[in-house]
Coordinates of C-alpha atoms in Angstrom, one line a residue:
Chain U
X1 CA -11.9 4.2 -31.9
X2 CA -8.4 2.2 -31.0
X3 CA -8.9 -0.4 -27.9
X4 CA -5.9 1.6 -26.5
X5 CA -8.1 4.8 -27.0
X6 CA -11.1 3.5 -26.1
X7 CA -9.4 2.0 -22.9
X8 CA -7.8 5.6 -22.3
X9 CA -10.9 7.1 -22.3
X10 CA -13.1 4.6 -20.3
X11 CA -10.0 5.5 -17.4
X12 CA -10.6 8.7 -17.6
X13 CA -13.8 8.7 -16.9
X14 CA -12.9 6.7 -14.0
X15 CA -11.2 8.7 -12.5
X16 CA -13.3 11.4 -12.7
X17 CA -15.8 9.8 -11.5
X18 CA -14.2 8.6 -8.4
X19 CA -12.9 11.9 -7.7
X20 CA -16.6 13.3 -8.2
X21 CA -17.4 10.7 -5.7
X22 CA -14.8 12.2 -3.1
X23 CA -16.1 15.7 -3.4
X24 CA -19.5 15.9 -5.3
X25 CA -21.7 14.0 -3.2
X26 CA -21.6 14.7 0.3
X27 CA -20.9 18.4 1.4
X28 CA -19.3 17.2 4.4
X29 CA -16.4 15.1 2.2
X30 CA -14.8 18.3 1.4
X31 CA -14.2 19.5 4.7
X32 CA -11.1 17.3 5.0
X33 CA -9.4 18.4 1.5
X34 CA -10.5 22.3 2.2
X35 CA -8.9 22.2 5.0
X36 CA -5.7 20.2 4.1
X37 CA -5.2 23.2 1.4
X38 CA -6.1 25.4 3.6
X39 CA -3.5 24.8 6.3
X40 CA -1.9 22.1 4.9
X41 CA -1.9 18.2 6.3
X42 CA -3.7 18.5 9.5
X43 CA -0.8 16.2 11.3
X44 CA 1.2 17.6 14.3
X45 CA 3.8 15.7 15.4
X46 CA 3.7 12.1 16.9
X47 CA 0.1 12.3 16.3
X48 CA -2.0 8.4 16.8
X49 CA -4.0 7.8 13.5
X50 CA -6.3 5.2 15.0
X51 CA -8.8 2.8 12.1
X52 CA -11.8 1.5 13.7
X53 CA -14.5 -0.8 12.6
X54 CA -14.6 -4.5 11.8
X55 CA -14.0 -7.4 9.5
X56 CA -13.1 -4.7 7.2
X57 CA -10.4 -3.1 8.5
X58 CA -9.3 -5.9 10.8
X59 CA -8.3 -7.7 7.5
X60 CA -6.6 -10.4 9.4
X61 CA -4.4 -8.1 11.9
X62 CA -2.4 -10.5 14.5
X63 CA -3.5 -9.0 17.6
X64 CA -1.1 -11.0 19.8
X65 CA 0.8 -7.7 21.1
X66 CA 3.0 -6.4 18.4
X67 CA 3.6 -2.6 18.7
X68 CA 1.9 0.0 16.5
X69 CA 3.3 1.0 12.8
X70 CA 4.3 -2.9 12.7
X71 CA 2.9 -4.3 9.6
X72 CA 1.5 -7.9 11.1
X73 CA -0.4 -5.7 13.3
X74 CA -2.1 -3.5 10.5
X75 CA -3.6 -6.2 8.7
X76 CA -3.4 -6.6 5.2
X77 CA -6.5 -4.2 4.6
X78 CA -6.8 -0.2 3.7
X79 CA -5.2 0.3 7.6
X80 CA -2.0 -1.1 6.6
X81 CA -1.8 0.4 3.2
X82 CA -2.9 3.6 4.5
X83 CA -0.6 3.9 7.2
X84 CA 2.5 2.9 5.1
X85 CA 1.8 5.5 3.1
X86 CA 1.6 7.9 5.9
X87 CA 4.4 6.6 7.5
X88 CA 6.4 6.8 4.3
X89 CA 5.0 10.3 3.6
X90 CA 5.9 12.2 6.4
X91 CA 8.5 10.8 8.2
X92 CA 9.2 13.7 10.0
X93 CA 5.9 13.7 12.1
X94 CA 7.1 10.0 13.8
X95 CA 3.2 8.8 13.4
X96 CA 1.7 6.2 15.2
X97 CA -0.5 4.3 13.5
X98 CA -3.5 2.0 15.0
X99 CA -5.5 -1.0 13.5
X100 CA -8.6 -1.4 16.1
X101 CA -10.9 -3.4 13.8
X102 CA -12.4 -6.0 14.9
X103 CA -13.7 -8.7 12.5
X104 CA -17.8 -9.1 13.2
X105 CA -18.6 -5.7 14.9
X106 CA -21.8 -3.6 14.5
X107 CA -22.0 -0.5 16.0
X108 CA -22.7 -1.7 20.2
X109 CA -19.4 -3.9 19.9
X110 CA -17.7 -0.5 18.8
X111 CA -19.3 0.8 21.9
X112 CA -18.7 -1.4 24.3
X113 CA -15.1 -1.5 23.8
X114 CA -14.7 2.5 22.6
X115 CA -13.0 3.9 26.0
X116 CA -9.9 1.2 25.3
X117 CA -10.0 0.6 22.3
X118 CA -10.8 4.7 20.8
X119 CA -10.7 6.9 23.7
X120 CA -7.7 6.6 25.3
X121 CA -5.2 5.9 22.2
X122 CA -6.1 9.8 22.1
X123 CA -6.0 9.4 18.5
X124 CA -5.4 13.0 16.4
X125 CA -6.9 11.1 13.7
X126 CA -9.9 8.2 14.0
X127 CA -11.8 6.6 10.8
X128 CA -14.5 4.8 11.4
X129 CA -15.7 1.8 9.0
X130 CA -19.1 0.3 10.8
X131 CA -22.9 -1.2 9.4
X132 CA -22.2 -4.0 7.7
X133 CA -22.2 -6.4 10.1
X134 CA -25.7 -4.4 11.6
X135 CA -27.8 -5.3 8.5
X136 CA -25.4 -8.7 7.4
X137 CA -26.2 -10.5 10.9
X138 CA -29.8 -8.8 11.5
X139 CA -30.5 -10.7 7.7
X140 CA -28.7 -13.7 8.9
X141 CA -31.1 -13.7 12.4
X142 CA -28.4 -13.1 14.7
X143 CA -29.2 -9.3 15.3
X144 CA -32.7 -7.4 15.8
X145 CA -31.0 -3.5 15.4
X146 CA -33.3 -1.6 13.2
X147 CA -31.8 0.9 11.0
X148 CA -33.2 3.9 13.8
X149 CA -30.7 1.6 16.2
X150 CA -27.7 2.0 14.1
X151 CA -28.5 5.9 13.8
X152 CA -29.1 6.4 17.9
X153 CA -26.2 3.9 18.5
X154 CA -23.8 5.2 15.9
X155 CA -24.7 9.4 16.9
X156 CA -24.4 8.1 20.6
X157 CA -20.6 6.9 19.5
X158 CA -19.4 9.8 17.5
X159 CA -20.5 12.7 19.9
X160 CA -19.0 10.7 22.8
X161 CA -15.7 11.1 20.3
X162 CA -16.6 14.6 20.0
X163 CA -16.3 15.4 23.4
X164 CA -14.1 12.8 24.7
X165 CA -11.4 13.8 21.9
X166 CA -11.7 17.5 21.6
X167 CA -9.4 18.4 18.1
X168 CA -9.1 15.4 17.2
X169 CA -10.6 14.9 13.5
X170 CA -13.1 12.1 12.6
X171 CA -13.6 10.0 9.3
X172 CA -16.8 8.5 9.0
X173 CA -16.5 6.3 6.2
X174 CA -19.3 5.2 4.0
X175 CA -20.4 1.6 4.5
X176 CA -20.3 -0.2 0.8
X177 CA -21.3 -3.9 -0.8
X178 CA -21.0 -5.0 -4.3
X179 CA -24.0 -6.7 -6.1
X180 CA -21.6 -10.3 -5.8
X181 CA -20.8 -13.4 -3.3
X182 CA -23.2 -13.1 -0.1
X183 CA -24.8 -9.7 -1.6
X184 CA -28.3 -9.9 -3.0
X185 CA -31.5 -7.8 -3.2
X186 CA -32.5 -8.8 0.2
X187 CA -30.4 -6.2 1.8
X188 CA -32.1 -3.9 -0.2
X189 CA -32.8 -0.7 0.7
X190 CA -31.9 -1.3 3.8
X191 CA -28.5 -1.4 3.3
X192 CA -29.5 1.7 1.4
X193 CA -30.9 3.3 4.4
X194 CA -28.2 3.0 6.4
X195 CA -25.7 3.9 4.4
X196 CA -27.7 7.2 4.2
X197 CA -27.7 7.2 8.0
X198 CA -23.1 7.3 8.0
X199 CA -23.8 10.3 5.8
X200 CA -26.1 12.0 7.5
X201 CA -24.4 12.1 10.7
X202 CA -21.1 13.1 9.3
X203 CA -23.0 16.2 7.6
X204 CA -24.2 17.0 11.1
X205 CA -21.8 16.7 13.3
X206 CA -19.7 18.4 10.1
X207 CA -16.7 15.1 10.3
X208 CA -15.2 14.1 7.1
X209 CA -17.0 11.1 5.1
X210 CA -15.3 8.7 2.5
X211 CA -18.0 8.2 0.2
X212 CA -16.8 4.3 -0.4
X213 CA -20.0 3.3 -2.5
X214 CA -20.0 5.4 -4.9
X215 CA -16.5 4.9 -5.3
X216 CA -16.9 1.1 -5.8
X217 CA -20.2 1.9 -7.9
X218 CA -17.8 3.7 -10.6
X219 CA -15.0 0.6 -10.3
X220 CA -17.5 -1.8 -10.5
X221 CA -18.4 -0.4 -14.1
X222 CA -14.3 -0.8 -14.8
X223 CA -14.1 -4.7 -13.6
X224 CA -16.6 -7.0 -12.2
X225 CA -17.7 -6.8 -8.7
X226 CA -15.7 -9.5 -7.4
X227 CA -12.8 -7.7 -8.7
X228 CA -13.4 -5.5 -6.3
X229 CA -14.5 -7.9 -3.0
X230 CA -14.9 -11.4 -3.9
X231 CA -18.0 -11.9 -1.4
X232 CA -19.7 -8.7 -1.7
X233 CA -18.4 -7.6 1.5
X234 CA -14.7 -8.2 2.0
X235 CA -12.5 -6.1 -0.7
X236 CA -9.9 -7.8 -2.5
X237 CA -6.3 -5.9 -2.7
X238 CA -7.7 -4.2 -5.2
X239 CA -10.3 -2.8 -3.1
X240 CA -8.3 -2.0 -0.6
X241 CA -6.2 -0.2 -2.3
X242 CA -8.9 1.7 -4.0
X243 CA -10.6 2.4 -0.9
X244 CA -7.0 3.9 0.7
X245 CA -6.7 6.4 -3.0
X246 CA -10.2 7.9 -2.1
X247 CA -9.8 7.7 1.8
X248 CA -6.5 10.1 0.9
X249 CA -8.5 12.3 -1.6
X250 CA -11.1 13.5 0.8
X251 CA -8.9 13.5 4.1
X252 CA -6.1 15.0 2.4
X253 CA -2.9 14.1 3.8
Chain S
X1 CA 13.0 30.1 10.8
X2 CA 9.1 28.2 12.6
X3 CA 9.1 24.6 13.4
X4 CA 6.3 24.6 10.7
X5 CA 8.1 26.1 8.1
X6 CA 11.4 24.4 8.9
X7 CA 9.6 21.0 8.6
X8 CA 8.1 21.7 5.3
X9 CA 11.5 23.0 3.8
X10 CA 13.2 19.8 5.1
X11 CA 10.1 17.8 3.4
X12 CA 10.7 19.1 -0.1
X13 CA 14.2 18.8 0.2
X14 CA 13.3 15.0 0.9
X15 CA 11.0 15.0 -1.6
X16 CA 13.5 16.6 -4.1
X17 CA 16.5 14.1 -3.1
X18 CA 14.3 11.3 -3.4
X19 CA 13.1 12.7 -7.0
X20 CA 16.9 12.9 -8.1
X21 CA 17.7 9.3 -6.6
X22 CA 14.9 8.1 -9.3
X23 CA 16.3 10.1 -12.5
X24 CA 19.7 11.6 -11.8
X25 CA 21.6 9.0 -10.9
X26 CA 21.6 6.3 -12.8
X27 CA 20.9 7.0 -16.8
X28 CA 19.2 3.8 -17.0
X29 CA 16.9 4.6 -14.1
X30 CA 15.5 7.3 -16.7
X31 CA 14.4 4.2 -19.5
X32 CA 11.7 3.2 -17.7
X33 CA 10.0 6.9 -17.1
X34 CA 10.7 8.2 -21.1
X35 CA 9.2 5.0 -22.2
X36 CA 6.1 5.7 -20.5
X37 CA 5.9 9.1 -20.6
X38 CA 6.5 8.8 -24.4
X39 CA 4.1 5.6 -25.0
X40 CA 1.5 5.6 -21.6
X41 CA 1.8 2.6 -19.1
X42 CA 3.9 0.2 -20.8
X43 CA 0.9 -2.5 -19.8
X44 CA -0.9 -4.7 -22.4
X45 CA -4.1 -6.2 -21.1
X46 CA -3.6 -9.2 -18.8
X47 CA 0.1 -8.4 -18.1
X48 CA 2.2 -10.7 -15.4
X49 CA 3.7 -8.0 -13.1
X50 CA 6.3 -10.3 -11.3
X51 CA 8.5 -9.6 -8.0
X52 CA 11.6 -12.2 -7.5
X53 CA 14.2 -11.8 -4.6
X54 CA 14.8 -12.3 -1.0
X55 CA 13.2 -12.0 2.3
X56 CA 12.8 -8.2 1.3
X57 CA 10.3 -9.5 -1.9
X58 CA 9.3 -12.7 0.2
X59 CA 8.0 -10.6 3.4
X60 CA 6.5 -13.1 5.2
X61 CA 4.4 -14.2 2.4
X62 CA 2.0 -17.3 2.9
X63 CA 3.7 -19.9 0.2
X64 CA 0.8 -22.7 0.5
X65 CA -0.7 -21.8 -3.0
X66 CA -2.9 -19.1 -3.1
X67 CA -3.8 -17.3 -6.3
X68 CA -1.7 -14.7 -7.2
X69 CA -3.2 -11.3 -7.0
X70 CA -4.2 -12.7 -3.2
X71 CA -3.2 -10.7 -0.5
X72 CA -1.8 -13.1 2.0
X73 CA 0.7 -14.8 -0.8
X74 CA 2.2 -11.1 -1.8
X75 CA 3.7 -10.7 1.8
X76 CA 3.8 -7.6 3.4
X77 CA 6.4 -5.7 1.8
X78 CA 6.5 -3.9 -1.3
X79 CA 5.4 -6.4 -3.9
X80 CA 1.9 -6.3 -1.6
X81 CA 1.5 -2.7 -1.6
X82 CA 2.6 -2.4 -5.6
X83 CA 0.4 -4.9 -6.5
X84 CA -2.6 -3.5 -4.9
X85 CA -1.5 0.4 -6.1
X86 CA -1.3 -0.9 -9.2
X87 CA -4.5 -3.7 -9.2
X88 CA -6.3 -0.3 -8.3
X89 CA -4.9 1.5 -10.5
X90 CA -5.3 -0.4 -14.0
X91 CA -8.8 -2.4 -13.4
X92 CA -9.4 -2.8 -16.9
X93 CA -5.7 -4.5 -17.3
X94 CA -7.0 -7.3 -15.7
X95 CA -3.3 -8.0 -14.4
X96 CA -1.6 -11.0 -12.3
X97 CA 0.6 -10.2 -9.9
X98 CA 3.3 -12.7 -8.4
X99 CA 5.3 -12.4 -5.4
X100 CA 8.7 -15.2 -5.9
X101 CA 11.0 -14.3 -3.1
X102 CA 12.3 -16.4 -0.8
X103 CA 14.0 -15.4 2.2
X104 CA 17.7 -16.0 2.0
X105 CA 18.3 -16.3 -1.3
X106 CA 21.3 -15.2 -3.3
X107 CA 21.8 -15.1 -7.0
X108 CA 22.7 -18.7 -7.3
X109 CA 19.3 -19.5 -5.3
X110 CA 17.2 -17.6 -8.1
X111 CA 18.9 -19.2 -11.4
X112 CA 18.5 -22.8 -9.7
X113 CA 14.5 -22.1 -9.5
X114 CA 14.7 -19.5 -12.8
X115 CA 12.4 -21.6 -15.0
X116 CA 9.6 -22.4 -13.0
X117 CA 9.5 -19.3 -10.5
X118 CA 10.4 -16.5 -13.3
X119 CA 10.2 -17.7 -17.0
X120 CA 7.1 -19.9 -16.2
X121 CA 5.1 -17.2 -15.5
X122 CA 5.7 -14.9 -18.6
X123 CA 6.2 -11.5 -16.7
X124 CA 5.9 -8.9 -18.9
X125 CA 7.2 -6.9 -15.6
X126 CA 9.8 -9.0 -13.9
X127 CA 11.2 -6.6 -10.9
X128 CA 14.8 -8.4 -9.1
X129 CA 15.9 -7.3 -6.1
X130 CA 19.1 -9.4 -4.9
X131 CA 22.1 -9.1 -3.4
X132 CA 22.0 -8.6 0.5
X133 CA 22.6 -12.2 1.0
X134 CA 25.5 -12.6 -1.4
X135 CA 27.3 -10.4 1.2
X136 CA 25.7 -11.5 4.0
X137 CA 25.8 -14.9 4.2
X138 CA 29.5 -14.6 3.2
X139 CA 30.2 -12.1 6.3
X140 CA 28.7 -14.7 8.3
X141 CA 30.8 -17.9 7.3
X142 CA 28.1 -19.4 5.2
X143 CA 29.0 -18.4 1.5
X144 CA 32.4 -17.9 -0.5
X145 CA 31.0 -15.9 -3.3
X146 CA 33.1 -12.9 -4.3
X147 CA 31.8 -9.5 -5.9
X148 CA 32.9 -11.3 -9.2
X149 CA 30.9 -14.3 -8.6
X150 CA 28.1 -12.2 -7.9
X151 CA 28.7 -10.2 -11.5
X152 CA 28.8 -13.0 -13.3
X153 CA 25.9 -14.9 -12.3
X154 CA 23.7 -11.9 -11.9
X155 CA 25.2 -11.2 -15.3
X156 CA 23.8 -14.8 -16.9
X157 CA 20.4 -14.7 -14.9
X158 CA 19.5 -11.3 -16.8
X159 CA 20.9 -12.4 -20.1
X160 CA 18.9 -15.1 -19.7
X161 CA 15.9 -13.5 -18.9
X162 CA 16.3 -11.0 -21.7
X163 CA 16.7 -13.9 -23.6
X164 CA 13.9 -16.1 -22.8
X165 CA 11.6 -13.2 -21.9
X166 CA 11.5 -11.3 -25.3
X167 CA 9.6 -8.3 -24.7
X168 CA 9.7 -8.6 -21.3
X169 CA 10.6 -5.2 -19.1
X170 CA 13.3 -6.0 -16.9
X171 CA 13.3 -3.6 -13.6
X172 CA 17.1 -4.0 -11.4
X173 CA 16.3 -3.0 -7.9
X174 CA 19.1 -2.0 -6.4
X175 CA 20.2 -4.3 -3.1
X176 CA 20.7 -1.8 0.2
X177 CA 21.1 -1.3 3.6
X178 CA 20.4 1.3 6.4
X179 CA 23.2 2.0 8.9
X180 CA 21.6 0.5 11.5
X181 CA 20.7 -3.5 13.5
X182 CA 23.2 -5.7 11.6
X183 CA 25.1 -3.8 9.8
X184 CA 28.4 -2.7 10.6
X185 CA 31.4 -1.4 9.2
X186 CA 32.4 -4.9 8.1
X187 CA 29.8 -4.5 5.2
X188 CA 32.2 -2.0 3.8
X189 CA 33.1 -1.6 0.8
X190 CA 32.2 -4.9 -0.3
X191 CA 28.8 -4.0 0.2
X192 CA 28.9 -0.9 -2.1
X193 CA 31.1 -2.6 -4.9
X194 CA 28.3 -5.3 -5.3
X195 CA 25.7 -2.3 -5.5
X196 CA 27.9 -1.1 -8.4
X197 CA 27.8 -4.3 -10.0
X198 CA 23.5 -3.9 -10.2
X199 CA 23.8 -0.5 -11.6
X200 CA 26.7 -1.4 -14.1
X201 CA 24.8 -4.4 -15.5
X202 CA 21.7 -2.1 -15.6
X203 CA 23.1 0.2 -17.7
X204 CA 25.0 -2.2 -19.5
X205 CA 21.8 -4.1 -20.4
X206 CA 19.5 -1.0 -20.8
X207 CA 17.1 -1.8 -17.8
X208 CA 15.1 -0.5 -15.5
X209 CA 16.9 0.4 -12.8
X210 CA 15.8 1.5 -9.5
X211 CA 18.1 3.3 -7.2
X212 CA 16.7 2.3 -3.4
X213 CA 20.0 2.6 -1.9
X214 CA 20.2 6.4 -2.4
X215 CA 16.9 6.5 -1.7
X216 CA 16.9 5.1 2.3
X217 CA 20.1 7.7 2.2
X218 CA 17.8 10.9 1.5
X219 CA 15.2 9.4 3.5
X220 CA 17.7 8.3 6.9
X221 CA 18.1 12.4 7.2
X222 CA 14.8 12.7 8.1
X223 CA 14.2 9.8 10.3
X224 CA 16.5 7.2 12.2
X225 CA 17.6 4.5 9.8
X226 CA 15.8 2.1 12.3
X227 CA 12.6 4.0 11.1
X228 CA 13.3 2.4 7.7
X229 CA 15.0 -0.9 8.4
X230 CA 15.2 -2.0 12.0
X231 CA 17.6 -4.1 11.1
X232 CA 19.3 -2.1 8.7
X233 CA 18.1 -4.9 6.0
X234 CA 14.5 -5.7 6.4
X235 CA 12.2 -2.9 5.5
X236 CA 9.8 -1.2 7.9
X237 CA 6.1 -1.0 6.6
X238 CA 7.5 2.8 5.8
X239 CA 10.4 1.8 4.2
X240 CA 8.5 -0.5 2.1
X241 CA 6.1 2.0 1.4
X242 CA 9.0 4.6 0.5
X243 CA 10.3 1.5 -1.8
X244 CA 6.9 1.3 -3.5
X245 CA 6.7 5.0 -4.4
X246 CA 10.2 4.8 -5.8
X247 CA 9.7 1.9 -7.9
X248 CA 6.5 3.7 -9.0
X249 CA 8.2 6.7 -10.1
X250 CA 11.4 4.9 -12.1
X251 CA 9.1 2.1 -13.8
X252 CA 6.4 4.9 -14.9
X253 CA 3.1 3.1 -13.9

């Protein structure tokens, strides 16, 4: 087999094994793309497409001010390259697009600040990107939340959404690592455990969920981890832009 | 006629004009698409993909070294957001992407820093996008250059690239504005002669070529050119993201 064949091939597979990621795995991933075929994208006009979370999707954001859509504000993360391609997409909707992350959070910081900085953007759309930080600074001694905390905490936070933002649809995306930089087996299974805990709250309270791990498991078998996030934790470009592919495969718009 | 339906009609007519700005226009926008429809991504592994220009490529990007592929030296503009599409896209192509503009420059500007900042780094991709400046800059007192001048030493720079670079897949951008900020009638038609001039030595030279300005057009009926540009010559994060799927489509990958 040609190295251009074999290459051919080995992407291939990629990609169907991303895409199996973005449906196959969790039933409640393909509510978003049923329903964008169903009634095509779920976007009325002027609609607020809010990202929440933390180091993640801050990715650097200036936070002095700066009005929504404007690129220093989005970071240079999956928020920013997700909403350019929205903006770009469907111009006709005039889309306001939100960066909330905040680098550090676990899921009480989301809480504390939810009415501000969720709530009352009155967002149409709001992705969620939180655990990280709940296992990285508990294994750092800076945080005692158990894994039952971040599943009372995090429950607590999305059916507040729920009922705070009736019709509004919610993205619970799938906290991720890569086996490189700060990641090693002492978050294991914890991390495990609680990114079983994103899941099964999005299957319950039926919200979409971007199944990020398994979508960096497959690219991690494409390039090396720190391809992919250079400390385990933080993705690269590459990532990012990886992460906003999949995050518009199961959301569907 | 419903809103609904009215809107989507409108959107494939957008989608539609934007198609035909990327083939029908320009024969030598089609070079780039045949060849990789015909032979796959033109990208051998560990390709340079590089982005030279002005403030448009430059966007704010942090010059204090950096390794390319980084996200804070690509800017925020359209060399980010290709680069990570395309990082994402091609893992196993292990690529390095630069970002050379610099804000302000004209041709003259690019083929006094051609060797180090272009031929140096042995693009197999080298993406140009120059020209606002030649006319600005003259419009404001600053710079005598005439539509000829620009010819001519556009003309050199891609000889000399074509020369230097064997191999190499040279991709014109073509220079624009939106009708909007700074620009006035007085751009006119200066401003569309030196577009001509891209085009011409596009075809002339059998490039890439990548036709942005009719592009914005299509896209400034379906939202206020200050949607795209404020200015009416720095992208928007959408404009920039419209730029990047329109570069996509001509180049093929």
């Amino acid at each position: 087999m040609s190295e251009h064949l074999r290459a051919k091939l080995t992407r291939r597979t990629f990609l169907q094994t991303t895409a199996t990621a973005g449906s196959g795995l969790a039933a409640a991933s393909l509510l978003g793309a049923e329903r964008a075929a169903a009634e095509g994208p779920d976007l009325k006009p002027e609609s607020v497409v809010l990202f929440q979370g933390d180091s993640i999707t801050d990715a650097g954001r200036d936070k002095k001010g700066g009005s929504p859509n404007d690129a220093a504000g989005l970071g240079r993360g999956y928020p920013f390259l997700l909403g350019g391609a929205l903006l770009a997409d469907y111009p006709e909707k005039r889309l306001t697009v939100y960066n909330r992350g905040i680098s550090g959070n676990k899921v009480p910081d989301l809480a504390a600040r939810w009415q501000q900085d969720a709530i009352d953007l009155e967002p149409a759309i709001l992705s969620i990107l939180i655990g990280v930080n709940d296992i990285w600074h508990k294994l750092g001694g800076h945080y005692s939340g158990t894994v039952a905390d971040y599943e009372t905490g995090y429950r607590e936070l999305l059916q507040r959404s729920l009922k705070e933002l009736p019709g509004a649809r919610i993205v619970v995306c799938e906290p991720f690592v890569l086996r490189c930089g700060a990641v090693n087996e002492s978050w294991f299974p914890e991390f495990d455990q609680r990114r079983a805990v994103a899941r099964k709250l999005a299957e319950e309270l039926r919200l979409d969920f971007v199944p990020f791990q398994s979508m960096f498991d497959a690219a991690a078998r494409l390039a090396r981890p720190a391809y992919w996030a250079g400390d385990g934790v933080h993705p690269t470009l590459a990532g990012h832009a990886l992460m906003t592919k999949t995050w518009r495969e199961v959301v569907g718009i």
